[in-house]
Each structure stands twice: as C-alpha cells, then as structure tokens.
mmCIF file of C-alpha atoms in Angstrom:
data_model
loop_
_atom_site.group_PDB
_atom_site.id
_atom_site.type_symbol
_atom_site.label_atom_id
_atom_site.label_comp_id
_atom_site.label_asym_id
_atom_site.label_seq_id
_atom_site.Cartn_x
_atom_site.Cartn_y
_atom_site.Cartn_z
ATOM 1 C CA MET A 1 -39.251 23.226 -50.408
ATOM 2 C CA LEU A 2 -41.739 23.285 -47.494
ATOM 3 C CA ARG A 3 -39.015 22.090 -45.134
ATOM 4 C CA LEU A 4 -36.687 24.872 -46.302
ATOM 5 C CA MET A 5 -39.383 27.514 -45.812
ATOM 6 C CA SER A 6 -40.177 26.190 -42.313
ATOM 7 C CA PHE A 7 -36.503 26.301 -41.396
ATOM 8 C CA ALA A 8 -36.162 29.859 -42.737
ATOM 9 C CA LEU A 9 -39.219 31.021 -40.771
ATOM 10 C CA ALA A 10 -37.970 29.403 -37.565
ATOM 11 C CA ALA A 11 -34.508 30.946 -38.019
ATOM 12 C CA ALA A 12 -36.025 34.392 -38.585
ATOM 13 C CA LEU A 13 -38.149 34.155 -35.442
ATOM 14 C CA PHE A 14 -35.264 33.045 -33.242
ATOM 15 C CA ALA A 15 -32.894 35.631 -34.708
ATOM 16 C CA SER A 16 -35.267 38.555 -34.204
ATOM 17 C CA PRO A 17 -34.745 40.693 -31.095
ATOM 18 C CA VAL A 18 -37.101 40.171 -28.189
ATOM 19 C CA LEU A 19 -39.436 43.148 -27.930
ATOM 20 C CA ALA A 20 -40.296 44.632 -24.560
ATOM 21 C CA VAL A 21 -43.986 44.805 -23.780
ATOM 22 C CA ASP A 22 -45.245 48.151 -22.552
ATOM 23 C CA ALA A 23 -47.754 48.211 -19.731
ATOM 24 C CA PRO A 24 -51.278 49.266 -20.707
ATOM 25 C CA THR A 25 -51.714 53.036 -20.490
ATOM 26 C CA GLY A 26 -55.287 52.891 -19.215
ATOM 27 C CA PRO A 27 -56.899 50.939 -16.408
ATOM 28 C CA ILE A 28 -57.452 47.203 -16.792
ATOM 29 C CA THR A 29 -60.149 45.088 -15.163
ATOM 30 C CA ILE A 30 -59.269 42.026 -13.118
ATOM 31 C CA LYS A 31 -62.325 39.802 -12.895
ATOM 32 C CA GLY A 32 -63.436 39.031 -9.361
ATOM 33 C CA THR A 33 -64.854 35.632 -8.551
ATOM 34 C CA LYS A 34 -67.289 36.324 -5.710
ATOM 35 C CA GLN A 35 -66.413 39.948 -5.022
ATOM 36 C CA ALA A 36 -66.650 42.833 -7.466
ATOM 37 C CA ASN A 37 -64.034 43.277 -10.198
ATOM 38 C CA ILE A 38 -60.814 45.212 -9.568
ATOM 39 C CA THR A 39 -59.791 48.206 -11.660
ATOM 40 C CA PHE A 40 -55.991 48.197 -11.834
ATOM 41 C CA ASN A 41 -53.807 51.090 -13.007
ATOM 42 C CA HIS A 42 -50.249 50.241 -13.999
ATOM 43 C CA SER A 43 -49.357 53.936 -13.684
ATOM 44 C CA ASN A 44 -49.839 53.679 -9.903
ATOM 45 C CA HIS A 45 -47.267 50.872 -9.774
ATOM 46 C CA LYS A 46 -44.385 52.361 -11.816
ATOM 47 C CA SER A 47 -41.926 51.944 -8.944
ATOM 48 C CA VAL A 48 -42.491 48.162 -8.898
ATOM 49 C CA LYS A 49 -40.552 46.021 -11.387
ATOM 50 C CA CYS A 50 -42.827 44.085 -13.752
ATOM 51 C CA THR A 51 -41.280 40.771 -12.705
ATOM 52 C CA VAL A 52 -42.477 41.228 -9.091
ATOM 53 C CA CYS A 53 -46.065 40.540 -10.181
ATOM 54 C CA HIS A 54 -45.620 38.930 -13.588
ATOM 55 C CA GLY A 55 -42.701 36.579 -12.945
ATOM 56 C CA GLU A 56 -39.643 36.309 -15.145
ATOM 57 C CA ALA A 57 -41.588 36.969 -18.358
ATOM 58 C CA GLY A 58 -42.409 40.451 -17.052
ATOM 59 C CA HIS A 59 -45.747 40.648 -18.874
ATOM 60 C CA GLY A 60 -49.032 38.813 -19.225
ATOM 61 C CA LYS A 61 -51.109 37.394 -16.405
ATOM 62 C CA ILE A 62 -50.058 37.871 -12.813
ATOM 63 C CA ALA A 63 -47.689 35.048 -11.902
ATOM 64 C CA ASP A 64 -49.270 32.239 -9.887
ATOM 65 C CA PHE A 65 -52.682 33.962 -9.847
ATOM 66 C CA ASP A 66 -54.844 32.493 -12.625
ATOM 67 C CA GLY A 67 -58.097 32.962 -10.690
ATOM 68 C CA ASN A 68 -56.767 31.634 -7.381
ATOM 69 C CA MET A 69 -58.056 34.090 -4.758
ATOM 70 C CA LYS A 70 -55.424 33.277 -2.116
ATOM 71 C CA ALA A 71 -52.538 33.620 -4.555
ATOM 72 C CA GLY A 72 -53.996 36.838 -5.961
ATOM 73 C CA HIS A 73 -54.403 38.366 -2.534
ATOM 74 C CA ALA A 74 -50.897 37.275 -1.508
ATOM 75 C CA THR A 75 -49.396 38.873 -4.613
ATOM 76 C CA CYS A 76 -51.054 42.251 -4.029
ATOM 77 C CA LEU A 77 -51.405 42.461 -0.267
ATOM 78 C CA GLU A 78 -47.776 41.623 0.469
ATOM 79 C CA CYS A 79 -46.711 44.945 -1.076
ATOM 80 C CA HIS A 80 -49.803 46.900 -0.068
ATOM 81 C CA LYS A 81 -49.375 46.072 3.625
ATOM 82 C CA ALA A 82 -45.670 46.960 3.467
ATOM 83 C CA ASP A 83 -46.443 50.412 2.003
ATOM 84 C CA ALA A 84 -44.903 52.909 4.440
ATOM 85 C CA SER A 85 -47.126 55.743 3.168
ATOM 86 C CA HIS A 86 -50.275 53.709 3.984
ATOM 87 C CA LYS A 87 -51.841 54.849 0.686
ATOM 88 C CA ALA A 88 -52.081 51.362 -0.814
ATOM 89 C CA PRO A 89 -55.532 49.804 -0.290
ATOM 90 C CA THR A 90 -55.695 46.781 2.013
ATOM 91 C CA LYS A 91 -59.436 46.390 2.685
ATOM 92 C CA CYS A 92 -61.671 44.274 0.408
ATOM 93 C CA THR A 93 -63.941 47.121 -0.736
ATOM 94 C CA GLU A 94 -61.000 49.404 -1.530
ATOM 95 C CA CYS A 95 -60.004 47.157 -4.458
ATOM 96 C CA HIS A 96 -63.273 45.310 -5.142
ATOM 97 C CA LYS A 97 -65.478 48.346 -5.824
ATOM 98 C CA LYS A 98 -69.031 47.610 -6.900
ATOM 99 C CA ALA A 99 -70.153 49.655 -9.874
#
C-alpha cells in the first residue's frame, strides 16, 4: 500500500504543470561580505530576462554567484557597464550603500 501511495504521489508531482515564479515586488537584500549589503529592485530590471542572472531555472539565487565576489560583480557589472543610458550604477558605493 505504501509503495502504491508513493507512486501515486510521484506521478501527481510529475504530471502537474510547472508554475512560473514571480519576481519579488519589493526590494531584496543581497548580503555583502566585506562591503555593505546591496538593496536590489527587480522592478528596475524588467527589461532583462530572468535567465540572464538566474540561469536556466529563471529563479532563485543568482547563477554562479553563491557568495563569490568576483562572480557576483561579473554578473552585475557586465550589464551595468554596457548600459547606454549610463544610469546603471558601476561604482562600489552606488550598490553597496551603508545604512
């Protein structure tokens, strides 16, 4: 009986549609290691596809970041420096604002 229930649960999970994850509506805090934390607003990044920062999953932690400063900077600064309007922050204190 337990085996049948396990099979039924597994079948239900695999058969269910994959739900899209909506970006947070308010700001989120990215913990800084040595510098101050970063306040990130998804609303400022609506023109960027989720997979650019989050990999193929499109949600969750920033792909390849996981606390690695160089990878984190590369992920953000690549786009920020390419911003033709020059509105995207590129200096340390523009993102790492001390409270």
